[in-house]
One Martini backbone bead per residue (centre of mass of N, CA, C, O) as a GRO file, in nm:
protein
  505
    1UNK     BB    1 -20.955  -9.874 -17.188
    2UNK     BB    2 -20.679  -9.767 -17.327
    3UNK     BB    3 -20.517  -9.801 -17.594
    4UNK     BB    4 -20.226  -9.912 -17.718
    5UNK     BB    5 -19.921  -9.842 -17.842
    6UNK     BB    6 -19.733  -9.956 -18.074
    7UNK     BB    7 -19.445 -10.084 -18.131
    8UNK     BB    8 -19.191 -10.100 -18.349
    9UNK     BB    9 -19.133 -10.402 -18.321
   10UNK     BB   10 -19.423 -10.501 -18.368
   11UNK     BB   11 -19.464 -10.364 -18.640
   12UNK     BB   12 -19.230 -10.507 -18.791
   13UNK     BB   13 -19.322 -10.796 -18.739
   14UNK     BB   14 -19.590 -10.772 -18.888
   15UNK     BB   15 -19.487 -10.671 -19.157
   16UNK     BB   16 -19.294 -10.917 -19.218
   17UNK     BB   17 -19.504 -11.139 -19.201
   18UNK     BB   18 -19.695 -11.042 -19.428
   19UNK     BB   19 -19.479 -11.016 -19.647
   20UNK     BB   20 -19.409 -11.320 -19.645
   21UNK     BB   21 -19.691 -11.421 -19.720
   22UNK     BB   22 -19.709 -11.275 -19.992
   23UNK     BB   23 -19.451 -11.387 -20.121
   24UNK     BB   24 -19.535 -11.687 -20.102
   25UNK     BB   25 -19.792 -11.668 -20.273
   26UNK     BB   26 -19.644 -11.568 -20.535
   27UNK     BB   27 -19.359 -11.747 -20.545
   28UNK     BB   28 -19.449 -12.037 -20.432
   29UNK     BB   29 -19.773 -12.094 -20.467
   30UNK     BB   30 -19.915 -11.929 -20.692
   31UNK     BB   31 -20.135 -11.724 -20.566
   32UNK     BB   32 -20.368 -11.546 -20.466
   33UNK     BB   33 -20.389 -11.267 -20.216
   34UNK     BB   34 -20.660 -11.243 -20.073
   35UNK     BB   35 -20.634 -11.441 -19.826
   36UNK     BB   36 -20.374 -11.323 -19.717
   37UNK     BB   37 -20.495 -11.049 -19.641
   38UNK     BB   38 -20.703 -11.162 -19.444
   39UNK     BB   39 -20.496 -11.294 -19.256
   40UNK     BB   40 -20.356 -11.027 -19.190
   41UNK     BB   41 -20.606 -10.902 -19.060
   42UNK     BB   42 -20.649 -11.114 -18.839
   43UNK     BB   43 -20.377 -11.070 -18.701
   44UNK     BB   44 -20.411 -10.769 -18.642
   45UNK     BB   45 -20.670 -10.791 -18.473
   46UNK     BB   46 -20.563 -10.982 -18.257
   47UNK     BB   47 -20.347 -10.786 -18.154
   48UNK     BB   48 -20.532 -10.544 -18.099
   49UNK     BB   49 -20.706 -10.693 -17.880
   50UNK     BB   50 -20.492 -10.859 -17.699
   51UNK     BB   51 -20.253 -10.633 -17.675
   52UNK     BB   52 -20.387 -10.327 -17.726
   53UNK     BB   53 -20.700 -10.312 -17.637
   54UNK     BB   54 -20.905 -10.322 -17.857
   55UNK     BB   55 -21.203 -10.278 -17.988
   56UNK     BB   56 -21.358 -10.449 -18.228
   57UNK     BB   57 -21.566 -10.235 -18.324
   58UNK     BB   58 -21.352 -10.022 -18.395
   59UNK     BB   59 -21.207 -10.181 -18.615
   60UNK     BB   60 -21.450 -10.237 -18.794
   61UNK     BB   61 -21.517  -9.941 -18.852
   62UNK     BB   62 -21.246  -9.871 -18.985
   63UNK     BB   63 -21.280 -10.069 -19.219
   64UNK     BB   64 -21.549  -9.970 -19.334
   65UNK     BB   65 -21.463  -9.678 -19.382
   66UNK     BB   66 -21.232  -9.753 -19.574
   67UNK     BB   67 -21.397  -9.901 -19.791
   68UNK     BB   68 -21.571  -9.652 -19.868
   69UNK     BB   69 -21.331  -9.497 -20.012
   70UNK     BB   70 -21.344  -9.732 -20.257
   71UNK     BB   71 -21.626  -9.713 -20.408
   72UNK     BB   72 -21.564  -9.547 -20.659
   73UNK     BB   73 -21.369  -9.748 -20.785
   74UNK     BB   74 -21.580  -9.977 -20.805
   75UNK     BB   75 -21.780  -9.826 -20.989
   76UNK     BB   76 -21.583  -9.785 -21.221
   77UNK     BB   77 -21.528 -10.083 -21.273
   78UNK     BB   78 -21.838 -10.153 -21.325
   79UNK     BB   79 -21.824  -9.963 -21.586
   80UNK     BB   80 -21.578 -10.060 -21.755
   81UNK     BB   81 -21.672 -10.339 -21.825
   82UNK     BB   82 -21.916 -10.263 -22.012
   83UNK     BB   83 -21.753 -10.073 -22.193
   84UNK     BB   84 -21.566 -10.282 -22.320
   85UNK     BB   85 -21.784 -10.464 -22.439
   86UNK     BB   86 -21.926 -10.243 -22.620
   87UNK     BB   87 -21.665 -10.150 -22.774
   88UNK     BB   88 -21.628 -10.418 -22.916
   89UNK     BB   89 -21.904 -10.473 -23.045
   90UNK     BB   90 -21.917 -10.179 -23.202
   91UNK     BB   91 -21.589 -10.128 -23.297
   92UNK     BB   92 -21.391  -9.944 -23.148
   93UNK     BB   93 -21.141 -10.117 -23.087
   94UNK     BB   94 -21.103 -10.250 -23.368
   95UNK     BB   95 -21.060  -9.983 -23.520
   96UNK     BB   96 -20.803  -9.891 -23.373
   97UNK     BB   97 -20.640 -10.141 -23.449
   98UNK     BB   98 -20.666 -10.143 -23.755
   99UNK     BB   99 -20.535  -9.855 -23.804
  100UNK     BB  100 -20.281  -9.897 -23.636
  101UNK     BB  101 -20.159 -10.124 -23.817
  102UNK     BB  102 -20.142  -9.929 -24.072
  103UNK     BB  103 -19.951  -9.698 -23.935
  104UNK     BB  104 -19.776  -9.854 -23.752
  105UNK     BB  105 -19.445  -9.935 -23.629
  106UNK     BB  106 -19.210 -10.087 -23.436
  107UNK     BB  107 -19.000  -9.844 -23.404
  108UNK     BB  108 -19.247  -9.627 -23.299
  109UNK     BB  109 -19.456  -9.749 -23.105
  110UNK     BB  110 -19.364  -9.681 -22.811
  111UNK     BB  111 -19.346  -9.377 -22.848
  112UNK     BB  112 -19.638  -9.341 -22.945
  113UNK     BB  113 -19.769  -9.456 -22.691
  114UNK     BB  114 -19.666  -9.246 -22.496
  115UNK     BB  115 -19.793  -8.998 -22.639
  116UNK     BB  116 -20.089  -9.081 -22.656
  117UNK     BB  117 -20.135  -9.127 -22.349
  118UNK     BB  118 -20.047  -8.845 -22.261
  119UNK     BB  119 -20.258  -8.676 -22.417
  120UNK     BB  120 -20.516  -8.809 -22.314
  121UNK     BB  121 -20.455  -8.766 -22.008
  122UNK     BB  122 -20.422  -8.460 -22.018
  123UNK     BB  123 -20.715  -8.409 -22.133
  124UNK     BB  124 -20.870  -8.589 -21.890
  125UNK     BB  125 -20.721  -8.684 -21.607
  126UNK     BB  126 -20.701  -9.013 -21.680
  127UNK     BB  127 -20.557  -9.324 -21.647
  128UNK     BB  128 -20.787  -9.525 -21.656
  129UNK     BB  129 -20.926  -9.427 -21.917
  130UNK     BB  130 -20.681  -9.462 -22.100
  131UNK     BB  131 -20.625  -9.769 -22.053
  132UNK     BB  132 -20.940  -9.859 -22.113
  133UNK     BB  133 -20.900  -9.764 -22.417
  134UNK     BB  134 -20.632  -9.702 -22.584
  135UNK     BB  135 -20.473  -9.923 -22.438
  136UNK     BB  136 -20.617 -10.168 -22.561
  137UNK     BB  137 -20.553 -10.101 -22.855
  138UNK     BB  138 -20.241 -10.105 -22.823
  139UNK     BB  139 -20.226 -10.402 -22.743
  140UNK     BB  140 -20.330 -10.504 -23.019
  141UNK     BB  141 -20.110 -10.380 -23.196
  142UNK     BB  142 -19.871 -10.523 -23.060
  143UNK     BB  143 -19.955 -10.806 -23.139
  144UNK     BB  144 -19.922 -10.755 -23.450
  145UNK     BB  145 -19.606 -10.641 -23.416
  146UNK     BB  146 -19.449 -10.811 -23.179
  147UNK     BB  147 -19.500 -10.683 -22.900
  148UNK     BB  148 -19.474 -10.712 -22.585
  149UNK     BB  149 -19.710 -10.685 -22.342
  150UNK     BB  150 -19.553 -10.578 -22.091
  151UNK     BB  151 -19.417 -10.344 -22.238
  152UNK     BB  152 -19.670 -10.199 -22.335
  153UNK     BB  153 -19.807 -10.161 -22.060
  154UNK     BB  154 -19.581  -9.988 -21.933
  155UNK     BB  155 -19.605  -9.753 -22.142
  156UNK     BB  156 -19.898  -9.687 -22.104
  157UNK     BB  157 -19.866  -9.613 -21.803
  158UNK     BB  158 -19.661  -9.390 -21.832
  159UNK     BB  159 -19.841  -9.202 -22.003
  160UNK     BB  160 -20.096  -9.197 -21.822
  161UNK     BB  161 -19.941  -9.086 -21.560
  162UNK     BB  162 -19.835  -8.829 -21.672
  163UNK     BB  163 -20.107  -8.697 -21.735
  164UNK     BB  164 -20.237  -8.729 -21.457
  165UNK     BB  165 -20.011  -8.566 -21.300
  166UNK     BB  166 -20.021  -8.288 -21.502
  167UNK     BB  167 -20.321  -8.250 -21.489
  168UNK     BB  168 -20.571  -8.019 -21.393
  169UNK     BB  169 -20.804  -8.257 -21.407
  170UNK     BB  170 -20.689  -8.414 -21.186
  171UNK     BB  171 -20.744  -8.539 -20.873
  172UNK     BB  172 -20.449  -8.565 -20.764
  173UNK     BB  173 -20.357  -8.276 -20.858
  174UNK     BB  174 -20.563  -8.148 -20.646
  175UNK     BB  175 -20.505  -8.294 -20.377
  176UNK     BB  176 -20.207  -8.233 -20.307
  177UNK     BB  177 -20.224  -7.917 -20.267
  178UNK     BB  178 -20.449  -7.925 -20.054
  179UNK     BB  179 -20.282  -8.080 -19.838
  180UNK     BB  180 -20.016  -7.886 -19.849
  181UNK     BB  181 -20.093  -7.564 -19.917
  182UNK     BB  182 -20.144  -7.511 -20.228
  183UNK     BB  183 -20.154  -7.452 -20.561
  184UNK     BB  184 -20.199  -7.597 -20.858
  185UNK     BB  185 -19.973  -7.442 -21.037
  186UNK     BB  186 -19.743  -7.474 -20.842
  187UNK     BB  187 -19.746  -7.780 -20.849
  188UNK     BB  188 -19.690  -7.819 -21.153
  189UNK     BB  189 -19.423  -7.661 -21.161
  190UNK     BB  190 -19.276  -7.848 -20.963
  191UNK     BB  191 -19.300  -8.116 -21.139
  192UNK     BB  192 -19.118  -8.035 -21.377
  193UNK     BB  193 -18.842  -8.090 -21.233
  194UNK     BB  194 -18.900  -8.417 -21.228
  195UNK     BB  195 -19.086  -8.510 -21.473
  196UNK     BB  196 -18.943  -8.396 -21.717
  197UNK     BB  197 -18.672  -8.560 -21.713
  198UNK     BB  198 -18.810  -8.837 -21.698
  199UNK     BB  199 -18.960  -8.825 -21.968
  200UNK     BB  200 -18.711  -8.806 -22.145
  201UNK     BB  201 -18.590  -9.073 -22.060
  202UNK     BB  202 -18.831  -9.249 -22.150
  203UNK     BB  203 -18.831  -9.167 -22.447
  204UNK     BB  204 -18.550  -9.278 -22.505
  205UNK     BB  205 -18.606  -9.569 -22.426
  206UNK     BB  206 -18.828  -9.622 -22.643
  207UNK     BB  207 -18.646  -9.567 -22.884
  208UNK     BB  208 -18.427  -9.777 -22.828
  209UNK     BB  209 -18.614 -10.024 -22.819
  210UNK     BB  210 -18.727  -9.981 -23.107
  211UNK     BB  211 -18.462 -10.063 -23.256
  212UNK     BB  212 -18.495 -10.371 -23.200
  213UNK     BB  213 -18.760 -10.380 -23.404
  214UNK     BB  214 -18.664 -10.251 -23.676
  215UNK     BB  215 -18.497 -10.510 -23.786
  216UNK     BB  216 -18.741 -10.655 -23.804
  217UNK     BB  217 -18.981 -10.849 -23.947
  218UNK     BB  218 -19.272 -10.773 -24.079
  219UNK     BB  219 -19.588 -10.932 -24.034
  220UNK     BB  220 -19.794 -10.888 -24.287
  221UNK     BB  221 -19.973 -11.142 -24.288
  222UNK     BB  222 -20.078 -11.119 -23.997
  223UNK     BB  223 -20.199 -10.838 -24.017
  224UNK     BB  224 -20.395 -10.908 -24.246
  225UNK     BB  225 -20.545 -11.126 -24.085
  226UNK     BB  226 -20.649 -10.952 -23.856
  227UNK     BB  227 -20.806 -10.756 -24.039
  228UNK     BB  228 -20.989 -10.969 -24.172
  229UNK     BB  229 -21.122 -11.076 -23.909
  230UNK     BB  230 -21.235 -10.800 -23.822
  231UNK     BB  231 -21.418 -10.754 -24.069
  232UNK     BB  232 -21.590 -11.018 -24.017
  233UNK     BB  233 -21.685 -10.923 -23.705
  234UNK     BB  234 -21.666 -10.608 -23.752
  235UNK     BB  235 -21.725 -10.262 -23.745
  236UNK     BB  236 -21.521 -10.076 -23.960
  237UNK     BB  237 -21.529  -9.737 -23.838
  238UNK     BB  238 -21.481  -9.405 -23.757
  239UNK     BB  239 -21.759  -9.363 -23.617
  240UNK     BB  240 -21.691  -9.524 -23.350
  241UNK     BB  241 -21.508  -9.280 -23.228
  242UNK     BB  242 -21.725  -9.122 -23.078
  243UNK     BB  243 -21.713  -9.253 -22.802
  244UNK     BB  244 -21.426  -9.157 -22.705
  245UNK     BB  245 -21.478  -8.855 -22.766
  246UNK     BB  246 -21.695  -8.818 -22.553
  247UNK     BB  247 -21.525  -8.892 -22.306
  248UNK     BB  248 -21.300  -8.686 -22.351
  249UNK     BB  249 -21.480  -8.433 -22.358
  250UNK     BB  250 -21.607  -8.464 -22.073
  251UNK     BB  251 -21.340  -8.473 -21.918
  252UNK     BB  252 -21.233  -8.195 -22.021
  253UNK     BB  253 -21.506  -8.062 -21.888
  254UNK     BB  254 -21.522  -8.184 -21.591
  255UNK     BB  255 -21.677  -8.434 -21.572
  256UNK     BB  256 -21.778  -8.692 -21.432
  257UNK     BB  257 -21.678  -9.011 -21.465
  258UNK     BB  258 -21.936  -9.184 -21.477
  259UNK     BB  259 -22.107  -9.024 -21.688
  260UNK     BB  260 -21.890  -9.040 -21.909
  261UNK     BB  261 -21.895  -9.350 -21.935
  262UNK     BB  262 -22.197  -9.381 -21.992
  263UNK     BB  263 -22.190  -9.227 -22.257
  264UNK     BB  264 -22.002  -9.431 -22.400
  265UNK     BB  265 -22.201  -9.665 -22.379
  266UNK     BB  266 -22.443  -9.543 -22.526
  267UNK     BB  267 -22.307  -9.502 -22.801
  268UNK     BB  268 -22.235  -9.802 -22.841
  269UNK     BB  269 -22.524  -9.909 -22.837
  270UNK     BB  270 -22.627  -9.757 -23.082
  271UNK     BB  271 -22.428  -9.879 -23.283
  272UNK     BB  272 -22.510 -10.175 -23.236
  273UNK     BB  273 -22.810 -10.146 -23.317
  274UNK     BB  274 -22.762 -10.043 -23.608
  275UNK     BB  275 -22.586 -10.328 -23.661
  276UNK     BB  276 -22.800 -10.564 -23.525
  277UNK     BB  277 -22.808 -10.574 -23.234
  278UNK     BB  278 -22.938 -10.697 -22.954
  279UNK     BB  279 -23.044 -10.633 -22.642
  280UNK     BB  280 -22.968 -10.903 -22.514
  281UNK     BB  281 -22.676 -10.910 -22.616
  282UNK     BB  282 -22.581 -10.648 -22.484
  283UNK     BB  283 -22.647 -10.721 -22.188
  284UNK     BB  284 -22.470 -10.975 -22.178
  285UNK     BB  285 -22.201 -10.825 -22.237
  286UNK     BB  286 -22.216 -10.632 -21.994
  287UNK     BB  287 -22.201 -10.873 -21.791
  288UNK     BB  288 -21.979 -11.101 -21.943
  289UNK     BB  289 -21.883 -11.016 -22.214
  290UNK     BB  290 -21.688 -11.063 -22.488
  291UNK     BB  291 -21.731 -11.313 -22.754
  292UNK     BB  292 -21.600 -11.444 -23.004
  293UNK     BB  293 -21.690 -11.595 -23.317
  294UNK     BB  294 -21.513 -11.623 -23.567
  295UNK     BB  295 -21.241 -11.666 -23.421
  296UNK     BB  296 -21.342 -11.905 -23.247
  297UNK     BB  297 -21.403 -12.095 -23.485
  298UNK     BB  298 -21.116 -12.105 -23.593
  299UNK     BB  299 -20.978 -12.196 -23.330
  300UNK     BB  300 -21.162 -12.456 -23.299
  301UNK     BB  301 -21.055 -12.609 -23.553
  302UNK     BB  302 -20.759 -12.595 -23.577
  303UNK     BB  303 -20.599 -12.872 -23.744
  304UNK     BB  304 -20.859 -12.894 -23.909
  305UNK     BB  305 -20.864 -12.840 -24.233
  306UNK     BB  306 -21.162 -12.866 -24.316
  307UNK     BB  307 -21.288 -12.689 -24.094
  308UNK     BB  308 -21.120 -12.437 -24.152
  309UNK     BB  309 -21.204 -12.395 -24.448
  310UNK     BB  310 -21.508 -12.365 -24.390
  311UNK     BB  311 -21.498 -12.114 -24.208
  312UNK     BB  312 -21.353 -11.927 -24.409
  313UNK     BB  313 -21.568 -11.946 -24.632
  314UNK     BB  314 -21.818 -11.849 -24.464
  315UNK     BB  315 -21.645 -11.565 -24.398
  316UNK     BB  316 -21.476 -11.459 -24.642
  317UNK     BB  317 -21.168 -11.569 -24.592
  318UNK     BB  318 -20.848 -11.489 -24.759
  319UNK     BB  319 -20.649 -11.695 -24.577
  320UNK     BB  320 -20.416 -11.862 -24.457
  321UNK     BB  321 -20.478 -12.102 -24.231
  322UNK     BB  322 -20.233 -12.071 -24.036
  323UNK     BB  323 -20.259 -11.761 -24.003
  324UNK     BB  324 -20.555 -11.752 -23.915
  325UNK     BB  325 -20.516 -11.917 -23.656
  326UNK     BB  326 -20.319 -11.725 -23.517
  327UNK     BB  327 -20.500 -11.472 -23.528
  328UNK     BB  328 -20.743 -11.589 -23.376
  329UNK     BB  329 -20.603 -11.642 -23.107
  330UNK     BB  330 -20.532 -11.343 -23.058
  331UNK     BB  331 -20.820 -11.225 -23.064
  332UNK     BB  332 -20.938 -11.389 -22.836
  333UNK     BB  333 -20.739 -11.291 -22.619
  334UNK     BB  334 -20.819 -10.981 -22.657
  335UNK     BB  335 -21.159 -10.984 -22.688
  336UNK     BB  336 -21.206 -11.165 -22.429
  337UNK     BB  337 -21.385 -10.918 -22.267
  338UNK     BB  338 -21.537 -10.779 -22.013
  339UNK     BB  339 -21.767 -10.690 -21.801
  340UNK     BB  340 -21.884 -10.696 -21.486
  341UNK     BB  341 -21.767 -10.978 -21.390
  342UNK     BB  342 -21.456 -10.914 -21.451
  343UNK     BB  343 -21.436 -10.723 -21.172
  344UNK     BB  344 -21.447 -10.911 -20.917
  345UNK     BB  345 -21.151 -10.968 -20.860
  346UNK     BB  346 -21.066 -10.674 -20.815
  347UNK     BB  347 -21.272 -10.592 -20.594
  348UNK     BB  348 -21.194 -10.813 -20.390
  349UNK     BB  349 -20.904 -10.712 -20.359
  350UNK     BB  350 -20.967 -10.433 -20.250
  351UNK     BB  351 -21.121 -10.526 -19.997
  352UNK     BB  352 -20.889 -10.693 -19.875
  353UNK     BB  353 -20.681 -10.461 -19.862
  354UNK     BB  354 -20.854 -10.270 -19.684
  355UNK     BB  355 -20.884 -10.457 -19.445
  356UNK     BB  356 -20.585 -10.463 -19.378
  357UNK     BB  357 -20.504 -10.160 -19.383
  358UNK     BB  358 -20.731 -10.061 -19.166
  359UNK     BB  359 -20.632 -10.237 -18.938
  360UNK     BB  360 -20.356 -10.104 -18.918
  361UNK     BB  361 -20.455  -9.812 -18.879
  362UNK     BB  362 -20.647  -9.841 -18.630
  363UNK     BB  363 -20.402  -9.977 -18.449
  364UNK     BB  364 -20.133  -9.781 -18.528
  365UNK     BB  365 -19.906  -9.899 -18.719
  366UNK     BB  366 -19.874  -9.684 -18.942
  367UNK     BB  367 -19.791  -9.444 -18.765
  368UNK     BB  368 -19.533  -9.571 -18.651
  369UNK     BB  369 -19.392  -9.604 -18.925
  370UNK     BB  370 -19.394  -9.303 -19.010
  371UNK     BB  371 -19.241  -9.195 -18.763
  372UNK     BB  372 -18.980  -9.357 -18.820
  373UNK     BB  373 -18.921  -9.217 -19.091
  374UNK     BB  374 -18.910  -8.914 -18.972
  375UNK     BB  375 -18.696  -8.902 -18.740
  376UNK     BB  376 -18.400  -8.879 -18.914
  377UNK     BB  377 -18.446  -8.599 -19.016
  378UNK     BB  378 -18.215  -8.325 -19.159
  379UNK     BB  379 -18.286  -8.288 -19.462
  380UNK     BB  380 -18.429  -8.226 -19.757
  381UNK     BB  381 -18.368  -8.500 -19.882
  382UNK     BB  382 -18.480  -8.661 -19.640
  383UNK     BB  383 -18.770  -8.554 -19.658
  384UNK     BB  384 -18.836  -8.652 -19.942
  385UNK     BB  385 -18.770  -8.947 -19.893
  386UNK     BB  386 -18.976  -8.988 -19.660
  387UNK     BB  387 -19.225  -8.918 -19.826
  388UNK     BB  388 -19.195  -9.139 -20.041
  389UNK     BB  389 -19.194  -9.379 -19.844
  390UNK     BB  390 -19.469  -9.321 -19.715
  391UNK     BB  391 -19.635  -9.350 -19.971
  392UNK     BB  392 -19.552  -9.643 -20.026
  393UNK     BB  393 -19.663  -9.763 -19.766
  394UNK     BB  394 -19.957  -9.674 -19.823
  395UNK     BB  395 -19.988  -9.824 -20.090
  396UNK     BB  396 -19.955 -10.102 -19.956
  397UNK     BB  397 -20.164 -10.083 -19.698
  398UNK     BB  398 -20.415  -9.908 -19.832
  399UNK     BB  399 -20.454  -9.937 -20.158
  400UNK     BB  400 -20.442  -9.606 -20.214
  401UNK     BB  401 -20.362  -9.305 -20.362
  402UNK     BB  402 -20.519  -9.099 -20.190
  403UNK     BB  403 -20.412  -9.195 -19.910
  404UNK     BB  404 -20.100  -9.164 -19.995
  405UNK     BB  405 -20.142  -8.847 -19.988
  406UNK     BB  406 -20.305  -8.760 -19.731
  407UNK     BB  407 -20.143  -8.877 -19.492
  408UNK     BB  408 -19.852  -8.766 -19.539
  409UNK     BB  409 -19.938  -8.472 -19.581
  410UNK     BB  410 -20.040  -8.426 -19.292
  411UNK     BB  411 -19.770  -8.512 -19.140
  412UNK     BB  412 -19.556  -8.312 -19.315
  413UNK     BB  413 -19.644  -8.014 -19.321
  414UNK     BB  414 -19.498  -7.893 -19.066
  415UNK     BB  415 -19.208  -7.979 -19.144
  416UNK     BB  416 -19.187  -7.797 -19.395
  417UNK     BB  417 -19.240  -7.531 -19.251
  418UNK     BB  418 -18.994  -7.545 -19.052
  419UNK     BB  419 -18.782  -7.548 -19.301
  420UNK     BB  420 -18.900  -7.330 -19.526
  421UNK     BB  421 -19.074  -7.468 -19.726
  422UNK     BB  422 -19.252  -7.502 -19.990
  423UNK     BB  423 -19.551  -7.671 -20.036
  424UNK     BB  424 -19.476  -7.778 -20.325
  425UNK     BB  425 -19.274  -7.991 -20.227
  426UNK     BB  426 -19.484  -8.177 -20.103
  427UNK     BB  427 -19.680  -8.215 -20.340
  428UNK     BB  428 -19.471  -8.334 -20.531
  429UNK     BB  429 -19.391  -8.584 -20.356
  430UNK     BB  430 -19.671  -8.712 -20.339
  431UNK     BB  431 -19.688  -8.764 -20.654
  432UNK     BB  432 -19.415  -8.907 -20.713
  433UNK     BB  433 -19.545  -9.154 -20.536
  434UNK     BB  434 -19.850  -9.196 -20.478
  435UNK     BB  435 -19.932  -9.211 -20.781
  436UNK     BB  436 -19.702  -9.390 -20.928
  437UNK     BB  437 -19.671  -9.652 -20.726
  438UNK     BB  438 -19.957  -9.785 -20.718
  439UNK     BB  439 -19.935  -9.957 -20.999
  440UNK     BB  440 -19.698 -10.161 -20.868
  441UNK     BB  441 -19.933 -10.284 -20.688
  442UNK     BB  442 -20.140 -10.551 -20.700
  443UNK     BB  443 -20.355 -10.453 -20.450
  444UNK     BB  444 -20.394 -10.203 -20.565
  445UNK     BB  445 -20.624 -10.039 -20.735
  446UNK     BB  446 -20.435  -9.976 -20.978
  447UNK     BB  447 -20.306 -10.253 -21.026
  448UNK     BB  448 -20.569 -10.416 -21.054
  449UNK     BB  449 -20.691 -10.261 -21.290
  450UNK     BB  450 -20.458 -10.294 -21.504
  451UNK     BB  451 -20.461 -10.599 -21.509
  452UNK     BB  452 -20.750 -10.623 -21.618
  453UNK     BB  453 -20.749 -10.433 -21.883
  454UNK     BB  454 -20.454 -10.540 -22.004
  455UNK     BB  455 -20.375 -10.850 -21.924
  456UNK     BB  456 -20.136 -10.787 -21.705
  457UNK     BB  457 -19.939 -10.847 -21.468
  458UNK     BB  458 -19.791 -10.640 -21.254
  459UNK     BB  459 -19.500 -10.785 -21.237
  460UNK     BB  460 -19.465 -10.767 -21.556
  461UNK     BB  461 -19.499 -10.445 -21.610
  462UNK     BB  462 -19.325 -10.289 -21.397
  463UNK     BB  463 -19.035 -10.276 -21.543
  464UNK     BB  464 -19.189 -10.084 -21.785
  465UNK     BB  465 -19.274  -9.848 -21.580
  466UNK     BB  466 -19.060  -9.613 -21.592
  467UNK     BB  467 -19.185  -9.352 -21.472
  468UNK     BB  468 -19.286  -9.464 -21.192
  469UNK     BB  469 -18.979  -9.536 -21.077
  470UNK     BB  470 -18.798  -9.290 -21.174
  471UNK     BB  471 -18.920  -9.033 -21.052
  472UNK     BB  472 -18.848  -9.073 -20.748
  473UNK     BB  473 -18.544  -9.092 -20.799
  474UNK     BB  474 -18.505  -8.816 -20.932
  475UNK     BB  475 -18.616  -8.650 -20.697
  476UNK     BB  476 -18.398  -8.729 -20.491
  477UNK     BB  477 -18.143  -8.651 -20.651
  478UNK     BB  478 -18.210  -8.350 -20.703
  479UNK     BB  479 -18.231  -8.268 -20.407
  480UNK     BB  480 -17.937  -8.347 -20.324
  481UNK     BB  481 -17.830  -8.140 -20.558
  482UNK     BB  482 -18.022  -7.870 -20.539
  483UNK     BB  483 -18.264  -7.913 -20.742
  484UNK     BB  484 -18.569  -7.749 -20.724
  485UNK     BB  485 -18.573  -7.586 -20.462
  486UNK     BB  486 -18.843  -7.460 -20.256
  487UNK     BB  487 -18.888  -7.163 -20.094
  488UNK     BB  488 -19.035  -6.953 -19.863
  489UNK     BB  489 -19.137  -6.654 -19.898
  490UNK     BB  490 -19.251  -6.362 -19.756
  491UNK     BB  491 -19.518  -6.387 -19.966
  492UNK     BB  492 -19.522  -6.712 -20.047
  493UNK     BB  493 -19.317  -6.746 -20.252
  494UNK     BB  494 -19.110  -6.908 -20.459
  495UNK     BB  495 -18.760  -7.003 -20.390
  496UNK     BB  496 -18.490  -7.085 -20.582
  497UNK     BB  497 -18.263  -7.301 -20.394
  498UNK     BB  498 -18.025  -7.492 -20.250
  499UNK     BB  499 -18.047  -7.294 -20.015
  500UNK     BB  500 -18.145  -7.110 -19.760
  501UNK     BB  501 -18.220  -6.800 -19.758
  502UNK     BB  502 -18.135  -6.549 -19.531
  503UNK     BB  503 -18.394  -6.343 -19.601
  504UNK     BB  504 -18.577  -6.554 -19.489
  505UNK     BB  505 -18.832  -6.661 -19.265
   0.00000   0.00000   0.00000
């Protein structure tokens, strides 16, 4: 018996039920959503088998095939965990924080963060690599400068995703034009129309917010304490920056992500060995993450004045005890991270999300939802809006930015051709939403990853990831205003015009 196609009513009922379950898990019960996603998958499978007459084996195969598409992301996560641990042990991250505290000040910090992450991501083509390296260091600098962690994380992500989106080295920047049927540089030129104005807006926002911190008193004593504790525990030396430079260089040379990250780990291991770390210690940190020693001892002494004074004396730290205690607690919170095991929460979330998303996809619910979004389209603005909404739906249900580009791109390609639009309009819209909105969803691979490496829950940094949610809005508004619309010329070239030129085929 042929499986039945789900009705729109059934699709919406399932969608709203699972959405309510997820909302209750987060807002009412305040629990992780892993089990909720599995329950959503169980409900979807039950409806697929009992109502739509799908064979269970078919659904299971669809889920397994879907999970396999996320294996590269899981491998990268299992590599980033050991990388973070070794980069902390060898002094890479502490060195970046140490000198960053000496150079940056609160008034320019957010703007500088946006620029630094943008440049690194443009150079490497990876938002994940940017956030997991310089992003962590910037989070530490923000801690010393008194800038809230969610705000810093949001700006780090804005810069990282700007570079990822606009870099010709980025995988999503190459995927979108391939799906839409245009070339890479036409795609990048098209994105300038929407991402350029958005980036300027975000830059202004970071400058304005920076003014709020400019008038505040810089806690020089706390910064000095953080630097003193870092000198006592880590090797602070610009030589350690060889590790991130190797990763950036290999990424810029378009080498695969995993070998590039492994090279960064290898350099960090060599630095750690030279500075006296044992092989067993290094392997343990790669497995379980770095745990501070000096700072943890100070934090453990707590309010015991005698114990605190003893630890400070043994470590040759000449800092006021109360300030040292505060700085130690901050360093422990920041540096106690990394390791392969630290990524298990994130990877299990990805697998749960893919199980739910691909049960929805295999049973046809996702296709019905996308068709419903496409149905009322009558204008170019409506088509761009529908594309962005479709990408967002895929980001939610499939949990992966690549799939949220590939699936809507395949479905909308002929519709854009029939309208006479240049395919770069489609590729631009796919990236304006599929790439940028993925990191705002807690169970998406991108949201889960950034929560893990930056140490800030997705829903806390999301309001400050200005570029990620403003860019789709700007794209829709500009299209309805007739700005930056590209029509397909007779020779396939883009023709910029508010309305379709009469002389075009």
